[in-house]
XYZ file of C-alpha atoms in Angstrom:
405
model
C -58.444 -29.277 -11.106
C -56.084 -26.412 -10.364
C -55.798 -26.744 -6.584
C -52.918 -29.185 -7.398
C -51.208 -27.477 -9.542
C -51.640 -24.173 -7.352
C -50.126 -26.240 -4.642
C -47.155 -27.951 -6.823
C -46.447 -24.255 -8.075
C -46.267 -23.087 -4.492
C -43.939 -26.055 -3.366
C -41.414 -25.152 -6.021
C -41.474 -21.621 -4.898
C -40.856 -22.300 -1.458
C -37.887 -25.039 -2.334
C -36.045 -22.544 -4.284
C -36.611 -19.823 -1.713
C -34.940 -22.462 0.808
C -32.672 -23.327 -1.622
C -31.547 -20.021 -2.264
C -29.411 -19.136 1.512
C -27.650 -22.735 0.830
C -26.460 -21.769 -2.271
C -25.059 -18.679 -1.352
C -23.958 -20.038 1.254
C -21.635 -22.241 -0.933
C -19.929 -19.233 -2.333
C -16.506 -17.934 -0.956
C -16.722 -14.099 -1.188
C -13.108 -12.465 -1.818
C -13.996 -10.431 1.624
C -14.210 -13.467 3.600
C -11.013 -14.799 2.048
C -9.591 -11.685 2.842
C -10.255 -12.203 6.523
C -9.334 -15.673 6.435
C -5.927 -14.685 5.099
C -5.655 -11.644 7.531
C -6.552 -14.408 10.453
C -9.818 -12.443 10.958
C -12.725 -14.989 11.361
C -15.182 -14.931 8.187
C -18.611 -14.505 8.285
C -20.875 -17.514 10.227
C -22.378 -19.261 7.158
C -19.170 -18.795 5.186
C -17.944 -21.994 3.699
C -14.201 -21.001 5.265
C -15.475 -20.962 8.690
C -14.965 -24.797 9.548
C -11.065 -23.867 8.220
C -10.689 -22.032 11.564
C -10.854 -24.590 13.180
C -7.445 -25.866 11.931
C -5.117 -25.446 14.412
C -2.395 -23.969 11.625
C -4.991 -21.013 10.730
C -5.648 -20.476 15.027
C -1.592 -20.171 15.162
C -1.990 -17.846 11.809
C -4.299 -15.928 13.828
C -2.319 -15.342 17.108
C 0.709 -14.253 14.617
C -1.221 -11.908 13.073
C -3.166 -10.353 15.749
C 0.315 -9.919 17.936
C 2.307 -8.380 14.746
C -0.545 -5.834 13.339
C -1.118 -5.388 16.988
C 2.560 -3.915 17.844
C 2.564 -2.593 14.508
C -0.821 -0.183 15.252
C 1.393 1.058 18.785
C 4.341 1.420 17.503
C 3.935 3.232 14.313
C 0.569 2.907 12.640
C -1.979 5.141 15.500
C 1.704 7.505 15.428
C 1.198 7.926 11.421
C -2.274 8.671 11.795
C -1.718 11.351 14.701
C 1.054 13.104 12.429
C -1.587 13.023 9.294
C -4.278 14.704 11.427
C -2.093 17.732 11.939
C -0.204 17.644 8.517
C -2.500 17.284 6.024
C -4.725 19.903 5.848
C -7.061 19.253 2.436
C -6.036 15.997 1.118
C -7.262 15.526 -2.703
C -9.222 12.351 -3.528
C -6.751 10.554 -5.410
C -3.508 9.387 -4.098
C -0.864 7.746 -6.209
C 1.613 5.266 -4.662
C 4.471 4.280 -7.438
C 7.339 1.873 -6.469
C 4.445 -0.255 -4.302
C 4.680 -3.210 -4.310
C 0.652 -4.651 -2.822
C 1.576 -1.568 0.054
C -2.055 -0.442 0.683
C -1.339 -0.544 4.377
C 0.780 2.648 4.408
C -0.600 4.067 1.590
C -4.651 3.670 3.487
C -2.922 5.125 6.929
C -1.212 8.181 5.226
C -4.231 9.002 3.096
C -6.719 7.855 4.607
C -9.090 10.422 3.450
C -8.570 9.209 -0.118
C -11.467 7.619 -1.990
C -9.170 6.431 -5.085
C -6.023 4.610 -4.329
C -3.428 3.592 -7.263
C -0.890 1.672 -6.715
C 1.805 0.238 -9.013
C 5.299 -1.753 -9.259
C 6.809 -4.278 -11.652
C 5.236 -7.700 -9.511
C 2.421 -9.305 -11.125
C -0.991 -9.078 -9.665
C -1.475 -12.925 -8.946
C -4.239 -14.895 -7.959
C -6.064 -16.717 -4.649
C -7.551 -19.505 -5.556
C -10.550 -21.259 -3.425
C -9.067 -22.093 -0.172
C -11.496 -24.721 0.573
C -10.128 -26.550 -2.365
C -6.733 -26.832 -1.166
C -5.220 -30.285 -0.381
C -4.676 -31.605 3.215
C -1.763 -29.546 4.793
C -2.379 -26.489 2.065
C -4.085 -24.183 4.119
C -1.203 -24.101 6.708
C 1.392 -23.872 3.868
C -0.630 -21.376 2.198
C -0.861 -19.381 5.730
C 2.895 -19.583 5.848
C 3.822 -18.584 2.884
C 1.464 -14.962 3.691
C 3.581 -14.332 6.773
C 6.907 -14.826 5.035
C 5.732 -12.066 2.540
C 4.846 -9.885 5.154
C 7.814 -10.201 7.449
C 9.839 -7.404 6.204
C 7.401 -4.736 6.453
C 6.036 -5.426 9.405
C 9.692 -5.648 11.077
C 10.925 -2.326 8.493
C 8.148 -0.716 6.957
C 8.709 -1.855 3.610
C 9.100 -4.413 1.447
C 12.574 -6.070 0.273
C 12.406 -6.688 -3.389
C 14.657 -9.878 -4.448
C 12.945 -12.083 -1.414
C 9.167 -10.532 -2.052
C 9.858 -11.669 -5.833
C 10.383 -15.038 -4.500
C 7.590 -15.322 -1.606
C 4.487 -14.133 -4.260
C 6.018 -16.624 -7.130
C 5.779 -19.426 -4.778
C 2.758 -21.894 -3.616
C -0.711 -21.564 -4.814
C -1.120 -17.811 -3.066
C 0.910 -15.938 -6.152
C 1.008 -12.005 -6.795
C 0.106 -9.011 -4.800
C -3.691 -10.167 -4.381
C -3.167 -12.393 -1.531
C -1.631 -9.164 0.539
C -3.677 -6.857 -0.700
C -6.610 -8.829 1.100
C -4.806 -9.158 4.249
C -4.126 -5.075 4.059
C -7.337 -4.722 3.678
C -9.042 -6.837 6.349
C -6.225 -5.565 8.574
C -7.008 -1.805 7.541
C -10.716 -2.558 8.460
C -11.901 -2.544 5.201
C -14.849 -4.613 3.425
C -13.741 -6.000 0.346
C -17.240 -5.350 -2.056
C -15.657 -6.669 -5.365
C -12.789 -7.482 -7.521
C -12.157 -7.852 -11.030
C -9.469 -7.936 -13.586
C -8.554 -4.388 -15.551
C -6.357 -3.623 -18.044
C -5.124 -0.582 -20.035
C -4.677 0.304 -23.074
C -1.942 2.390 -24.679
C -3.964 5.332 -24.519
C -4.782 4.554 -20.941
C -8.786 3.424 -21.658
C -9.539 0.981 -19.070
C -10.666 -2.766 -20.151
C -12.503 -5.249 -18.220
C -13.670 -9.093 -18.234
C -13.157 -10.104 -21.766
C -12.162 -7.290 -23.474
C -9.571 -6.766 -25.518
C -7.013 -3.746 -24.692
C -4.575 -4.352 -27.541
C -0.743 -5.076 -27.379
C 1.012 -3.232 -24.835
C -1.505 -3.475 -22.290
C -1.067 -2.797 -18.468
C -2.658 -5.475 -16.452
C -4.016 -4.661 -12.749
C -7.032 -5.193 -10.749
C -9.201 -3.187 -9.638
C -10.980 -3.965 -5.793
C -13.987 -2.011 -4.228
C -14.133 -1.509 -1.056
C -15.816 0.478 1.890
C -14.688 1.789 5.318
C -16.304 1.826 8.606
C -18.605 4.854 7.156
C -19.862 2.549 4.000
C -18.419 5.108 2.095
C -17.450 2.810 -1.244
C -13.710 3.293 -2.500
C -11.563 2.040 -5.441
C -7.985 0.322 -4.947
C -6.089 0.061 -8.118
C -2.528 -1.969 -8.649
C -1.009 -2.041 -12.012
C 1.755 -4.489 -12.778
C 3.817 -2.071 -14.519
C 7.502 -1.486 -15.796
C 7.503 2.875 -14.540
C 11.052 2.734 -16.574
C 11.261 5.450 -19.289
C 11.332 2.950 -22.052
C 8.092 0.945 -19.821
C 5.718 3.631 -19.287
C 6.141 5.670 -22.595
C 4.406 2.698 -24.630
C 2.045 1.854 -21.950
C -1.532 3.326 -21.322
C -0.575 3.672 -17.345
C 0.333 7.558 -16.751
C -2.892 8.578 -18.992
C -4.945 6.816 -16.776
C -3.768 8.235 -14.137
C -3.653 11.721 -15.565
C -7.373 11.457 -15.976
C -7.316 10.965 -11.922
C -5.553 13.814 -11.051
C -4.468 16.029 -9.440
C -3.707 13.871 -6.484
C -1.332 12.932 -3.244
C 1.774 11.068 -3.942
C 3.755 8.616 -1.712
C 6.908 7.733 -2.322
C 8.805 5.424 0.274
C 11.736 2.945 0.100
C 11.551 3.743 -3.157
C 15.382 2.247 -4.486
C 16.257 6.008 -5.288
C 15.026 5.000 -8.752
C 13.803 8.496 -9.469
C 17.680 9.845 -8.869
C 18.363 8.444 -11.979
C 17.912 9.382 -15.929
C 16.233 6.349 -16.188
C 13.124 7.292 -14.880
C 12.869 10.979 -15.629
C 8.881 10.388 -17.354
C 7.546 9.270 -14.114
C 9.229 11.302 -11.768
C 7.650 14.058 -14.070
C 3.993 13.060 -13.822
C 4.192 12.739 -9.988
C 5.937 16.657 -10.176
C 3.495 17.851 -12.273
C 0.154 16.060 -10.834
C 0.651 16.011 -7.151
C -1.045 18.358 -4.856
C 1.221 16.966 -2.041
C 4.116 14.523 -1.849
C 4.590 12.392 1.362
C 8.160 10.911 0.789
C 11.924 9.429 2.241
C 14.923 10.656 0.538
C 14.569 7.815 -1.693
C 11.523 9.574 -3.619
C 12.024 12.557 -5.897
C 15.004 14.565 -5.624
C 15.135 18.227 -3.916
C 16.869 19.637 -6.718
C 13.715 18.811 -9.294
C 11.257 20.417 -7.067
C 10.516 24.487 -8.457
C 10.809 26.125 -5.016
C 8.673 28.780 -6.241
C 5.924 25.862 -6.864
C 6.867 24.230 -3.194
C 6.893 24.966 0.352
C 8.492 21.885 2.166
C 8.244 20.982 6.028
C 10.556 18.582 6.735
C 10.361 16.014 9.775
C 13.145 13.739 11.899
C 16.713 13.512 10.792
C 18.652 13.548 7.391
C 21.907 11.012 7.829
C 22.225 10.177 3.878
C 21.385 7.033 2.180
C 21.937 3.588 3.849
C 25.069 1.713 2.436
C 23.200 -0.431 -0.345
C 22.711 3.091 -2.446
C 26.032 4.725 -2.238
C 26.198 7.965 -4.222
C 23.358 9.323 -3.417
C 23.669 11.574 -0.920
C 22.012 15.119 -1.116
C 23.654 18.171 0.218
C 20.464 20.167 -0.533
C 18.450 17.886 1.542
C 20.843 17.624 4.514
C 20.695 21.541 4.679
C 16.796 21.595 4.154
C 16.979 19.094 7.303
C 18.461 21.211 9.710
C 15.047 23.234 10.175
C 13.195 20.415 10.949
C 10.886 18.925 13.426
C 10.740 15.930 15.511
C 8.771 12.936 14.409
C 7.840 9.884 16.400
C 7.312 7.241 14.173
C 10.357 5.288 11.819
C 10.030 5.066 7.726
C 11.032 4.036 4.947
C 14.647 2.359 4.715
C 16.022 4.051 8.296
C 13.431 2.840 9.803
C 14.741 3.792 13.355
C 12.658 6.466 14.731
C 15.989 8.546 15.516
C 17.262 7.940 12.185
C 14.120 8.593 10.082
C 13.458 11.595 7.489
C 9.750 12.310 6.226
C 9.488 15.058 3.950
C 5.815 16.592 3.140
C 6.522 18.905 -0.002
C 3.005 20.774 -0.379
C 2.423 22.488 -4.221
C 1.773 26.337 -4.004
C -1.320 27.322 -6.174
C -1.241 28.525 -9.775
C -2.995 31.628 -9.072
C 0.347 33.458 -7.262
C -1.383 33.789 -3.392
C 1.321 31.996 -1.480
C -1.014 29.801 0.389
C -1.519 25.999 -0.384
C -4.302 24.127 0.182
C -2.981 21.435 2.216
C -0.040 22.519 4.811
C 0.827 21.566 8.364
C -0.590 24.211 11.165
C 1.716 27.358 11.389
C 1.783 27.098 14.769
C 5.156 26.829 16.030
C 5.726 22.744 16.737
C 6.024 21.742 20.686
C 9.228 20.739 22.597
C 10.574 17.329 21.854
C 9.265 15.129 24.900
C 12.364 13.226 26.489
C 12.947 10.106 24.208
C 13.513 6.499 25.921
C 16.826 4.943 23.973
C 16.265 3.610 20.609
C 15.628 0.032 19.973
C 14.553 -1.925 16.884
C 10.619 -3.171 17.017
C 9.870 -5.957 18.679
C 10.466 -8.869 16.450
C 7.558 -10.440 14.147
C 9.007 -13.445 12.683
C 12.050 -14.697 10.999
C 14.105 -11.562 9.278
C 16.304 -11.754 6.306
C 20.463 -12.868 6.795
C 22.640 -11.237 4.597
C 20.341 -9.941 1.927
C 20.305 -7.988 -1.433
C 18.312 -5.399 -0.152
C 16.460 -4.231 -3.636
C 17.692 -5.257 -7.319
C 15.202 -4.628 -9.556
């Protein structure tokens, strides 16, 4: 009398052990949609994979494997070269205001880091299920990636007033979207995502929870390297204005992540003015070294008796869209320093750019930081070919506001 039931039992097992593959199967992981976006082919049973067949998302592809592609020659393997040398004990955390979704330079600079947080004023966004898109969305979706991306691929960084407009439009919204492709790009493995959000004392919040008025919204994404080593990528949507970050749970939280690196690039010389005096502050106070443009913190609020700072390339002042900010301190600082072979920030000509690596002294008097290029003189400048711009990577902006935030 119980053979059949023996037998029944057993067939249900083995139906819902068959079952099981399908149904996972089904679901779109945010690392395949990563690679999807990126143009990277997702994994075999991945309901995306039939997508790359559309011809759209094979000319996505073929974009993005040129652009990254000139990108790692040209500046990217250069960055990484320069870190090697530079960066002698980097710290775990690095902090990245003024980001936009920049993970790309922030990965490449400090690459060493295992907690990355990143923050600007854009909202985080969403990507929805790409297999759910009407006929003709993937391709528009696809497009509407690349046109985010075109500035910093061409410059380095991204331009404000037309990034505003490229992540509000279409059903790819928000930073997400190029996080993932940074990601994917950078070789990473997305592991998982979820919402976050601070309170005012800077106590994180997830899923349902609720973190009270004034709360910072960001997400936070796990991910691991080639090693498997797991790291943590956090963007905050934030206002880092005086009057934004004083009633906002944002600095706390990172205070209880420091001290860390900072990077500070194309930047809108917002820390130049009174305006943002709190954050310019924290990044002062709880950075162990800053990795910045002329547009970051100003020379004159460094404590030269807390810093030793090895500049790198050439100081020519502030491009025409920030008049007035010129630094007479920094131009002399400048004429000591050596040659660099890579362009940043907003002179992104590798004969025009200026990196400076400000490295904090420690508290207990010895002179000696813990993370300072070799003292070994630098080599002779190699003979230079003439400068040209990058090779283009799509359609660049025509007459543009170049940041007004």
């Amino acid at each position: 009398m119980l053979q059949p039931v023996k037998m029944a039992a057993l067939a249900a097992v083995m139906l819902l052990a068959a079952a099981l593959p399908a149904r996972a199967a089904d679901t779109v992981t945010a690392d395949d949609t990563a690679r999807f976006l990126a143009g990277m082919a997702p994994s075999a049973d991945s309901p995306l994979t039939p997508l790359t067949k559309d011809p759209s998302w094979q000319r996505h592809a073929k974009f993005f494997d040129n652009a990254f592609g000139q990108l790692e020659q040209r500046q990217l393997s250069k960055i990484r070269n320069w870190t090697e040398t530079n960066l002698a004990a980097p710290r775990p955390t690095m902090f990245y205001m003024f980001s936009g979704p920049d993970f790309l330079y922030a990965d490449v600079f400090y690459s060493k880091a295992s907690t990355y947080v990143l923050s600007a004023l854009e909202p985080v966004g969403s990507v929805p299920d790409l297999t759910r898109l009407p006929p003709g969305g993937v391709g528009a979706a696809l497009h509407s990636v690349e046109r985010s991306l075109g500035s910093i691929l061409s410059f380095s960084f991204f331009i404000t007033k037309q990034m505003k407009t490229d992540l509000q439009a279409g059903k790819l919204n928000g930073t997400l979207p190029i996080l993932y492709v940074f990601l994917a790009r950078s070789g990473k493995t997305i592991r998982d995502v979820s919402p976050i959000a601070l309170d005012d004392k800077g106590a994180a919040y997830f899923a349902n929870e609720n973190p009270g008025p004034n709360a910072t919204r960001g997400v936070r994404i796990l991910f691991a390297g080639s090693d498997g080593a797991e790291k943590t990528l956090y963007y905050f949507s934030t206002d880092l204005s005086n009057s934004g970050v004083r009633v906002s749970g944002f600095l706390k939280f990172c205070a209880t992540l420091a001290p860390g690196n900072s990077l500070l690039k194309s930047a809108s010389y917002l820390l130049h003015s009174g305006n943002f005096t709190t954050v310019r502050d924290f990044i002062i106070a709880n950075s162990a070294t800053i990795i910045q443009d002329d547009s970051g913190v100003p020379l004159a609020f460094y404590n030269r008796k807390q810093w030793r700072f090895f500049p790198f390339g050439r100081y020519l002042g502030p491009i025409g869209e920030f008049p007035g900010r010129e630094q007479p301190a920094y131009a002399e600082l400048f004429r000591r320093s050596q040659p660099i072979d890579f362009g940043i920030g907003y002179r992104w000509r590798t004969h025009e750019t200026n990196l400076l690596l400000s490295v904090k002294l420690p508290s207990d008097g010895s002179g000696s930081p813990d993370a300072a290029p070799s003292a070994e003189p630098p080599p002779p400048p190699r003979a230079r070919r003439a400068p040209r711009p990058p090779a283009d990577v799509g359609e660049q902006p025509r007459g543009f506001r170049w940041f007004s935030r």
